XYZ file of C-alpha atoms in Angstrom:
507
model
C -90.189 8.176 -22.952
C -88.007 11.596 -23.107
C -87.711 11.453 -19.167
C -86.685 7.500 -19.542
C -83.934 8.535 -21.886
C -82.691 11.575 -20.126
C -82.903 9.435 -16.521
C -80.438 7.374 -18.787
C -78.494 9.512 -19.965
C -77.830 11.361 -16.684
C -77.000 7.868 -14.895
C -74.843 7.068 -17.908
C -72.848 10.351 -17.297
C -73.234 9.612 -13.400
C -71.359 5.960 -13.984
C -68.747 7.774 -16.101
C -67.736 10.295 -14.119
C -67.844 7.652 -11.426
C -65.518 5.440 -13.410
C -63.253 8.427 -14.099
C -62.911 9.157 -10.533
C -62.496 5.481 -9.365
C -59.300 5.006 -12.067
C -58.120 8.511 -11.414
C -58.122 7.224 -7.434
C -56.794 4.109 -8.618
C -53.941 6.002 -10.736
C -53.091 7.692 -7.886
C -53.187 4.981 -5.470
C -50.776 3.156 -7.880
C -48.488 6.309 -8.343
C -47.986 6.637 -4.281
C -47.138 3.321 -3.578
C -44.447 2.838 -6.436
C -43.202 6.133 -4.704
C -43.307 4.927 -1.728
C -41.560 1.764 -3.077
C -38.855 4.154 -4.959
C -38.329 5.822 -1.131
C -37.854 2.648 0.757
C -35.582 1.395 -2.243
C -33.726 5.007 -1.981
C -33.445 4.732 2.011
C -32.026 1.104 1.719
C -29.704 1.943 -0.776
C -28.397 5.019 1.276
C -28.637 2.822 4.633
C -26.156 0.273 2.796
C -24.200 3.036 1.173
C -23.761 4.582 4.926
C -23.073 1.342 6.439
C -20.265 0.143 3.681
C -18.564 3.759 3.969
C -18.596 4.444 7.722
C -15.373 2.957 9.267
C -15.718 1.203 12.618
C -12.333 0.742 14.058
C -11.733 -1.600 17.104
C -10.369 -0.728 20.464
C -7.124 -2.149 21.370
C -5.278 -1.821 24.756
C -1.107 -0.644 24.837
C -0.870 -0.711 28.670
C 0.524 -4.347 28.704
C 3.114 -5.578 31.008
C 7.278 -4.766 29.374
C 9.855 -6.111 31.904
C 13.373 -6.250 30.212
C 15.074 -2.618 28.758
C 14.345 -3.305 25.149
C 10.732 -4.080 25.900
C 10.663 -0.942 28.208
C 12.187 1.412 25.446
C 9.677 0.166 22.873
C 6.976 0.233 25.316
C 7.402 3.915 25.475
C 7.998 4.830 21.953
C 4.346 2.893 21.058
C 2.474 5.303 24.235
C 4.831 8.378 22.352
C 3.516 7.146 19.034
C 0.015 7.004 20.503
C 0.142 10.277 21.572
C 0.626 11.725 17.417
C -1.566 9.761 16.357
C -5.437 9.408 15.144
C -7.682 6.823 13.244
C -7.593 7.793 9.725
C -10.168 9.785 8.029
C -11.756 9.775 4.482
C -14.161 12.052 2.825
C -16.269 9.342 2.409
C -16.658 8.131 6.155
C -17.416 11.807 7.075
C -20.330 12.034 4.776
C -21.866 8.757 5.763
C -21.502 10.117 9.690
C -23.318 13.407 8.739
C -25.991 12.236 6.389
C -26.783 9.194 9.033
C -27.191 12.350 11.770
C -29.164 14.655 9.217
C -31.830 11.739 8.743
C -32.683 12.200 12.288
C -33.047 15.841 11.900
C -36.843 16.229 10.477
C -36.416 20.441 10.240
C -34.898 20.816 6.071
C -33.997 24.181 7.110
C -31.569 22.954 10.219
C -30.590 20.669 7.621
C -29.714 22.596 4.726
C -27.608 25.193 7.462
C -25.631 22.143 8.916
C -24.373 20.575 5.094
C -23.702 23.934 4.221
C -21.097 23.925 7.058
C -20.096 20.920 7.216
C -19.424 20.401 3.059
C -16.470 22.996 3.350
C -14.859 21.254 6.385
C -14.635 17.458 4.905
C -11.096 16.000 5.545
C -8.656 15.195 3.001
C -8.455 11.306 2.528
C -6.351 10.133 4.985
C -6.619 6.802 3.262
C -8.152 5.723 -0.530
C -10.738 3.200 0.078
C -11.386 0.212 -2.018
C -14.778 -1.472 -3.012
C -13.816 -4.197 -4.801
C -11.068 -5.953 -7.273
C -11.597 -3.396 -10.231
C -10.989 -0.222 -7.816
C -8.186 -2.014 -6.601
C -6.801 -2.329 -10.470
C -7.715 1.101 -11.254
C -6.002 2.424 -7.945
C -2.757 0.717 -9.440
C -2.651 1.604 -12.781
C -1.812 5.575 -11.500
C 0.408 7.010 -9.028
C -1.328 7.305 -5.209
C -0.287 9.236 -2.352
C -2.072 7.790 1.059
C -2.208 3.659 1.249
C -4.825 2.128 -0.335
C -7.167 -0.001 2.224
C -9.891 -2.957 1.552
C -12.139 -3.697 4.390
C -14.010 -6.708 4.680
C -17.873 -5.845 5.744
C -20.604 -7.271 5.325
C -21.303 -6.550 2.105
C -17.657 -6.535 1.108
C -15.905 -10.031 1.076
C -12.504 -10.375 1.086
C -10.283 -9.557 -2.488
C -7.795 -12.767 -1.352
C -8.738 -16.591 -1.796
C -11.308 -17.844 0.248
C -9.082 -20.091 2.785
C -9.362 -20.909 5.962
C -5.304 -20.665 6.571
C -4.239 -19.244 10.081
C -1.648 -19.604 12.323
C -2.539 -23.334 13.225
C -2.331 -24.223 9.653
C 0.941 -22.371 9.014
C 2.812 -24.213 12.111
C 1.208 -27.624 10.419
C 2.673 -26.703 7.189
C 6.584 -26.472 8.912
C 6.456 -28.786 11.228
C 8.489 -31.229 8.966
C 11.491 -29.043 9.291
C 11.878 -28.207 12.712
C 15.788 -27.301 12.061
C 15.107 -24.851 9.135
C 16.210 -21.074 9.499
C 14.203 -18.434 10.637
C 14.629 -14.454 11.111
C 13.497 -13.195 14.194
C 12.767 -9.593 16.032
C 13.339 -10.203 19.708
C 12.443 -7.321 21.629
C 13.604 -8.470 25.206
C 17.304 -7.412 23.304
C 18.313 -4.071 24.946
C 20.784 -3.414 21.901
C 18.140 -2.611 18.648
C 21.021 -3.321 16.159
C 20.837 -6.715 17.319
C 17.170 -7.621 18.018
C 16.855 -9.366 14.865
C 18.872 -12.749 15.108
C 18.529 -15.982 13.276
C 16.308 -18.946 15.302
C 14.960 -22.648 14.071
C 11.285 -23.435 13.178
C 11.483 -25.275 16.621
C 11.192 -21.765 18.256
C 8.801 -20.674 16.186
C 6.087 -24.019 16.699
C 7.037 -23.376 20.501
C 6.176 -20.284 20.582
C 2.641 -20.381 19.013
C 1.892 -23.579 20.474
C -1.328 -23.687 22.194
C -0.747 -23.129 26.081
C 2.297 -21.820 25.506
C 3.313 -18.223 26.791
C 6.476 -17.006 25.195
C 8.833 -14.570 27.420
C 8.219 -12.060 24.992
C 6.854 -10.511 22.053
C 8.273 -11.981 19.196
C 7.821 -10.567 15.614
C 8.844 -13.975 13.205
C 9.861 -12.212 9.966
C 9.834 -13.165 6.219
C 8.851 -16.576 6.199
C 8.435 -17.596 2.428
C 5.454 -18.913 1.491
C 5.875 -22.341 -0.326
C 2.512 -23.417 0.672
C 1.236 -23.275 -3.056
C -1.472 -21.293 -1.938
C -1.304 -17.976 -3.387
C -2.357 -15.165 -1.594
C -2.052 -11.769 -3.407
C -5.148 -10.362 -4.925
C -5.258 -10.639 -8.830
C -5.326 -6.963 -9.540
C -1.774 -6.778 -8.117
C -0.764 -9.529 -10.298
C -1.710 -7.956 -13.258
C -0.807 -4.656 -12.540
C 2.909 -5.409 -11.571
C 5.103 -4.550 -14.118
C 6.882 -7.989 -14.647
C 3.687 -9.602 -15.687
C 3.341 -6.908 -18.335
C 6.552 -7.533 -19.627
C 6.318 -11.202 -19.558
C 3.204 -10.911 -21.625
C 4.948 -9.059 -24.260
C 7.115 -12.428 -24.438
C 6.138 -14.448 -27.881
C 5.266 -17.506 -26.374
C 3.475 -20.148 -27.856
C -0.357 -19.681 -26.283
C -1.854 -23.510 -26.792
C -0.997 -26.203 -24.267
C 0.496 -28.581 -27.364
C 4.303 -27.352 -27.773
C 4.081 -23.999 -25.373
C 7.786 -23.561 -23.518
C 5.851 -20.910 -20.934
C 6.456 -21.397 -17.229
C 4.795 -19.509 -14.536
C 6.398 -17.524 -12.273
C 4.237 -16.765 -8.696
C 5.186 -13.376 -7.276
C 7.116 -14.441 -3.817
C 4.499 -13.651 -0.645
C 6.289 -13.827 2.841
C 4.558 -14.685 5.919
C 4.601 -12.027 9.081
C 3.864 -14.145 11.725
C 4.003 -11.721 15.521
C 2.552 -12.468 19.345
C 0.617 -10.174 20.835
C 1.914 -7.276 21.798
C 4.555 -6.717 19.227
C 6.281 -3.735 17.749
C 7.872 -2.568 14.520
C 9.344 0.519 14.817
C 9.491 3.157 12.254
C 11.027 2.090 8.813
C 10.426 2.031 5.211
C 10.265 -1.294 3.207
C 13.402 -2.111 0.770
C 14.127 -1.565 -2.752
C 11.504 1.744 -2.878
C 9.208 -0.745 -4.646
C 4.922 -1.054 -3.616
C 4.181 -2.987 -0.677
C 1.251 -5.196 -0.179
C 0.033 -6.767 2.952
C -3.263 -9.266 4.315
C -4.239 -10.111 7.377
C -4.980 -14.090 8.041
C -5.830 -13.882 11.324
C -5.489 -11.415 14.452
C -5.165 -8.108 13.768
C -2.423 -5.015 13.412
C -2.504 -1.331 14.094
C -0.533 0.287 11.392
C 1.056 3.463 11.447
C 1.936 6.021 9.211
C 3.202 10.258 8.618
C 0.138 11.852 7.528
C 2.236 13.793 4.710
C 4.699 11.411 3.160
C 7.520 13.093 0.879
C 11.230 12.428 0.244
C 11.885 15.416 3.073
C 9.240 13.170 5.538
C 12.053 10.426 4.521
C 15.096 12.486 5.295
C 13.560 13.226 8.558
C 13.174 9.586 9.471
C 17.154 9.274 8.851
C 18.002 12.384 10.867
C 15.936 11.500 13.554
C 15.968 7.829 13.855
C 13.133 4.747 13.878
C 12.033 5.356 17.448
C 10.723 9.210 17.283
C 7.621 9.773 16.310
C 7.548 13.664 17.136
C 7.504 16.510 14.751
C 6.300 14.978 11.766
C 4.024 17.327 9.419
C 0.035 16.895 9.839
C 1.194 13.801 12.583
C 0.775 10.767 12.063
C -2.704 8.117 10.774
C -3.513 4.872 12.337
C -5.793 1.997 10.647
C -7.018 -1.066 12.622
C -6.102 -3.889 10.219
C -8.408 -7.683 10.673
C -8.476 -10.520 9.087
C -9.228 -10.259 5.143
C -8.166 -6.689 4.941
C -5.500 -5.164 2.730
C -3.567 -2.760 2.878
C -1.060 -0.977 -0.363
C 1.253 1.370 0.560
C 3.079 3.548 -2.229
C 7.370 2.691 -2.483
C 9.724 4.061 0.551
C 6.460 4.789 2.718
C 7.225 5.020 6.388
C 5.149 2.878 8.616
C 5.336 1.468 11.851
C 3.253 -1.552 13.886
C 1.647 -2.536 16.373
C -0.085 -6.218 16.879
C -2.658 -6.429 19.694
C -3.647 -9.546 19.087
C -1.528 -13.057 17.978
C -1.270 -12.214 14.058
C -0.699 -14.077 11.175
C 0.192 -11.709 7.570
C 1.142 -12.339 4.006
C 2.606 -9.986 2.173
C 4.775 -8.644 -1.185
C 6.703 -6.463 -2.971
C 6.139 -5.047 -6.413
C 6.910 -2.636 -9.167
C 4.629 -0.281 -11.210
C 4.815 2.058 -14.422
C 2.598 4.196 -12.177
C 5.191 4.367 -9.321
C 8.913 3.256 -11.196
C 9.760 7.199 -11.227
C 9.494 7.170 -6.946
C 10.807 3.731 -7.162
C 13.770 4.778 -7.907
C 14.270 8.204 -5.865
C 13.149 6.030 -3.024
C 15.887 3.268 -4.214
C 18.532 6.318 -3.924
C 17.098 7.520 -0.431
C 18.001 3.418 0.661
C 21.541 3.979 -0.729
C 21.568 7.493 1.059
C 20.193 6.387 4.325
C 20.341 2.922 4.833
C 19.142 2.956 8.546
C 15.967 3.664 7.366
C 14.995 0.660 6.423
C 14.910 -2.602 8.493
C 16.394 -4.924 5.378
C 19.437 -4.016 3.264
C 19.543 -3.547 -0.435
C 20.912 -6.886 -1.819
C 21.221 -7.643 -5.176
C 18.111 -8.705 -6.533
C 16.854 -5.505 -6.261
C 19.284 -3.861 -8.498
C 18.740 -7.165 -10.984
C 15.015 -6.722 -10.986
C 15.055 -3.286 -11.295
C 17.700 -3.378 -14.557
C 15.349 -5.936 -16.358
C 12.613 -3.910 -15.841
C 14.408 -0.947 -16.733
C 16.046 -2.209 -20.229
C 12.489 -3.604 -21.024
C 9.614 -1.346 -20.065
C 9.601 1.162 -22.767
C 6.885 -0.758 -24.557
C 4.545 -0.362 -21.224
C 5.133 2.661 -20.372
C 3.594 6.242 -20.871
C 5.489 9.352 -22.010
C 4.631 10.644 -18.441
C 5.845 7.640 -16.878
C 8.959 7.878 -18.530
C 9.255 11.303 -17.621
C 8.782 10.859 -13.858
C 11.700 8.122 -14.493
C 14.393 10.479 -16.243
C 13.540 13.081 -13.454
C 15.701 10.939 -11.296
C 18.487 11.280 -13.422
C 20.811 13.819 -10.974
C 19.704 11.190 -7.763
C 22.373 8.647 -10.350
C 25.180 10.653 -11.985
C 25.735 8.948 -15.592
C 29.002 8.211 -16.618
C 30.811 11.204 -18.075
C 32.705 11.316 -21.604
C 36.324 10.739 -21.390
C 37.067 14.097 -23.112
C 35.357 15.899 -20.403
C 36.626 14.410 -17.531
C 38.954 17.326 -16.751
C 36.223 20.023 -17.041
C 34.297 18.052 -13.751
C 34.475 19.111 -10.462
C 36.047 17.406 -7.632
C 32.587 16.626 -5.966
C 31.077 15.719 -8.871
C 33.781 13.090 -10.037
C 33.783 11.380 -6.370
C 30.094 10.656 -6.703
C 30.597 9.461 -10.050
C 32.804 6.914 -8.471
C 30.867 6.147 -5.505
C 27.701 5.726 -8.339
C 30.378 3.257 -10.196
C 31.352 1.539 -6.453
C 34.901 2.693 -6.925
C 36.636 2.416 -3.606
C 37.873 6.204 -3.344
C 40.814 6.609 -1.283
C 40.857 9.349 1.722
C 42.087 12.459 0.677
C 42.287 11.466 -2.773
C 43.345 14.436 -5.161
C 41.617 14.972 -8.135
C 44.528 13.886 -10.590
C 44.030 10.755 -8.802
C 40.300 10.657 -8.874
C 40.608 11.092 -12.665
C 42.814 8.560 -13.119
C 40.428 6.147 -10.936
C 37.869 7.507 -13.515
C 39.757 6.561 -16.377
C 40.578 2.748 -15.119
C 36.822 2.234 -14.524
C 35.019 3.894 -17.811
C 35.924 1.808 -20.322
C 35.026 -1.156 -18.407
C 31.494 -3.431 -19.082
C 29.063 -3.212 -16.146
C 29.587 -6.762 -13.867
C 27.821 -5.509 -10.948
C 23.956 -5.746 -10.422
C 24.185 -2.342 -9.647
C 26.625 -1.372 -12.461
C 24.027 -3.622 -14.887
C 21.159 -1.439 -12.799
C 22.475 1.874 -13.326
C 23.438 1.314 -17.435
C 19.701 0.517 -17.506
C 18.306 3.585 -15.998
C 20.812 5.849 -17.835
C 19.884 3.769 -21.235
C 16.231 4.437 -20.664
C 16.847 8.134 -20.108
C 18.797 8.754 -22.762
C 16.039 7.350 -25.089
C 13.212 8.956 -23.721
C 15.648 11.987 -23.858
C 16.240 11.463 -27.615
C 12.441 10.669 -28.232
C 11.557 14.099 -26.650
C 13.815 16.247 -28.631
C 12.583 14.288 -32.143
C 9.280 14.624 -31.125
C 9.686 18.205 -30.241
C 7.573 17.716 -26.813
C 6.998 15.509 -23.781
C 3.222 14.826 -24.197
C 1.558 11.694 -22.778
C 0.853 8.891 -24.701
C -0.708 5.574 -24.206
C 1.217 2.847 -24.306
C 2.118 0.741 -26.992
């Protein structure tokens, strides 16, 4: 009976241990396939995170066919431009490129050697790339330096409307106004001052019509877009300064009784034929510059190091040199569904390989208004740098916004604002008029747009001076320039009270 219960006992120990071991195998058998699980996840996750950062631009061909002068002389300025230029780089794209190569590499120690090298020779972003709508918002809501770019992959869909609106639908959509006017580049032209001319929407249909071959490369400019479709991303919408401002408005906010009205940000259609060139230029009124492809694509162009001196050097050396600018110049392959931001007074230039259809705007930002206006004064300065002249709904847009922004804007904001203040020389107190120099009263004038007579002498620039003071501002410019001194002045005044500059948040 003693052996029958130790037998027991022993098998009863046997089965435990047994049991132990089976669960303890069974533990572990669970533990290495969630890691394996957690490793496959890992590797997709850094598969798709390599895949959505790593930039694939398209090959395009600039050996095409020019036969008259005009198409000649921008023929050779594109293979010049060529020559400066490379696809742009981001910190991001580089680190996708070498961790794709270091999974290949099974030796940690060849590994470790190459990151260690590599880590300390990543570029600088040549452009900021975008993700999705809220990186595009938070983008805005600061001051940026390179162009901001949205590619559409395959896990990234497009941050405009889904449409299906091309160049067939946009030469549906005039058709019923075949006389209508219509600004043109014409690059067969040998004169650039007058390659853009004035044509009918019954040279534009002909021209895109299917079958059709146009003599040249024709760049259709600025056609409005009354379609009723609106293009431009939200994020830009709400970060433009106007719709701040207009939401500061006490309107009523039911449907029953409300006196609001919308107001759509204008978006211009860039319609170009293959083969197409824009030569080097900043867009007007120094504000932010939006742009989406529809269809076809664009190479666009731009200085790697953009300042107000880059600018200068634009105006010295004119729209068709591309030499000697600092760091060269970056190139992005633009398809349909991308966007591109550039920052105010940002030099670019273009090239469309492909038939192209673009939409496109303009628009202000707390983030930017300070280099909104010193790139409003480099216009006035240097007005060959850009291909549109300053008109006066620039000046009017920029005076509202100026008179009314102090409730959306930062301290810093407002600082970057008032540094402008010796770009626009203020209107001086009648009692000091006589201790002014004669420099310094002529641009005083030229700031008021006093005609100054040649050779004036300073008694008589005084006297100009005098007439012009005590009169109201009638001008857009006159109404733009009491705005931007007003503002000034008060953030001046709030300074000195507050005893500091510090940032704030806004109101």
């Amino acid at each position: 009976m003693a052996t029958s219960d130790h037998d027991a006992s022993s098998y009863s120990q046997t089965s435990s241990g047994l049991s132990k071991g089976v669960n303890k195998r069974r533990r572990w058998t669970t533990e290495e396939r969630d890691r394996k699980v957690r490793t496959k996840q890992r590797a997709k996750e850094l598969e798709d995170s390599i895949r959505d950062t790593t930039i694939d631009w398209g090959s395009y061909d600039i050996d095409f066919l020019a036969s008259s002068p005009g198409e000649r002389e921008l023929h050779d300025f594109l293979q010049r431009l060529e020559r400066v230029s490379t696809f742009a780089e981001t910190r991001a794209d580089t680190t996708a490129r070498l961790l794709s190569s270091l999974r290949q590499n099974p030796n940690k120690l060849d590994i470790l050697m190459t990151v260690r090298s590599e880590l300390s020779n990543l570029p600088q972003d040549d452009v900021y790339l975008l993700t999705d709508a809220r990186s595009l918002g938070e983008a805005l809501s600061k001051p940026f330096q390179v162009p901001l770019l949205h590619r559409v992959t395959a896990s990234h869909s497009s941050l405009a409307p889904a449409t299906n609106f091309g160049i067939q639908e946009l030469l549906e959509h005039l058709a019923g106004d075949k006389e209508a006017s219509i600004s043109v580049y014409d690059y067969s032209v040998p004169d650039p001052a007058e390659r853009t001319r004035q044509t009918t929407v019954h040279e534009f249909l002909s021209c895109f019509r299917l079958g059709n071959t146009c003599r040249t490369a024709l760049n259709f400019l600025d056609i409005e877009n009354r379609t009723k479709i609106q293009f431009c991303p939200s994020p830009i919408i709400l970060q433009d300064i106007t719709t701040k401002l207009d939401a500061l408005i006490q309107h009523d906010k039911g449907k029953t009784g409300s006196e609001w009205r919308a107001e759509r940000p204008k978006e211009f259609f860039l319609a170009a034929k293959r083969n197409s060139i824009s030569t080097i230029h900043i867009d007007t009124g120094g504000a932010v510059t939006w742009v989406l492809i529809l269809e076809g694509r664009k190479i666009w162009y731009f200085p790697r190091h953009v300042s107000s001196r880059t600018v200068r050097w634009l105006a010295l050396v004119g729209s068709q040199t591309p030499e000697d600018y600092e760091g060269g110049w970056v190139k992005v392959e633009l398809r349909p569904g991308d966007l591109l931001v550039m920052p105010p007074s940002f030099p670019h230039a273009v090239f469309t390989p492909d038939d192209c259809l673009a939409v496109g705007g303009q628009f202000y930002t707390t983030g930017h208004l300070g280099h909104s206006t010193e790139g409003l004064r480099l216009q006035e300065d240097y007005s060959d740098i850009s291909s549109e002249e300053l008109n006066d709904s620039v000046y009017s847009t920029l005076a509202r916004i100026l008179n009314t922004c102090s409730p959306v804007m930062t301290s810093l904001e407002k600082s970057q604002v008032a540094s402008s203040q010796s770009l626009f020389p203020g209107r001086p107190s009648p009692a000091t008029y006589d201790e002014h120099s004669k420099e310094s009263l002529t641009n005083v004038l030229k700031s008021l747009g006093v005609a100054i007579p040649s050779k004036a002498k300073k008694h008589e620039l005084l006297e100009l001076l005098k007439q012009n003071s005590t009169r109201e501002a009638c001008t857009p410019r006159e109404k733009f320039l009491d705005a931007f001194w007003k503002l000034c002045d008060e953030f001046m005044a709030d300074g000195a009270s507050a005893g500091d500059c510090s940032d704030s948040s806004p109101v």
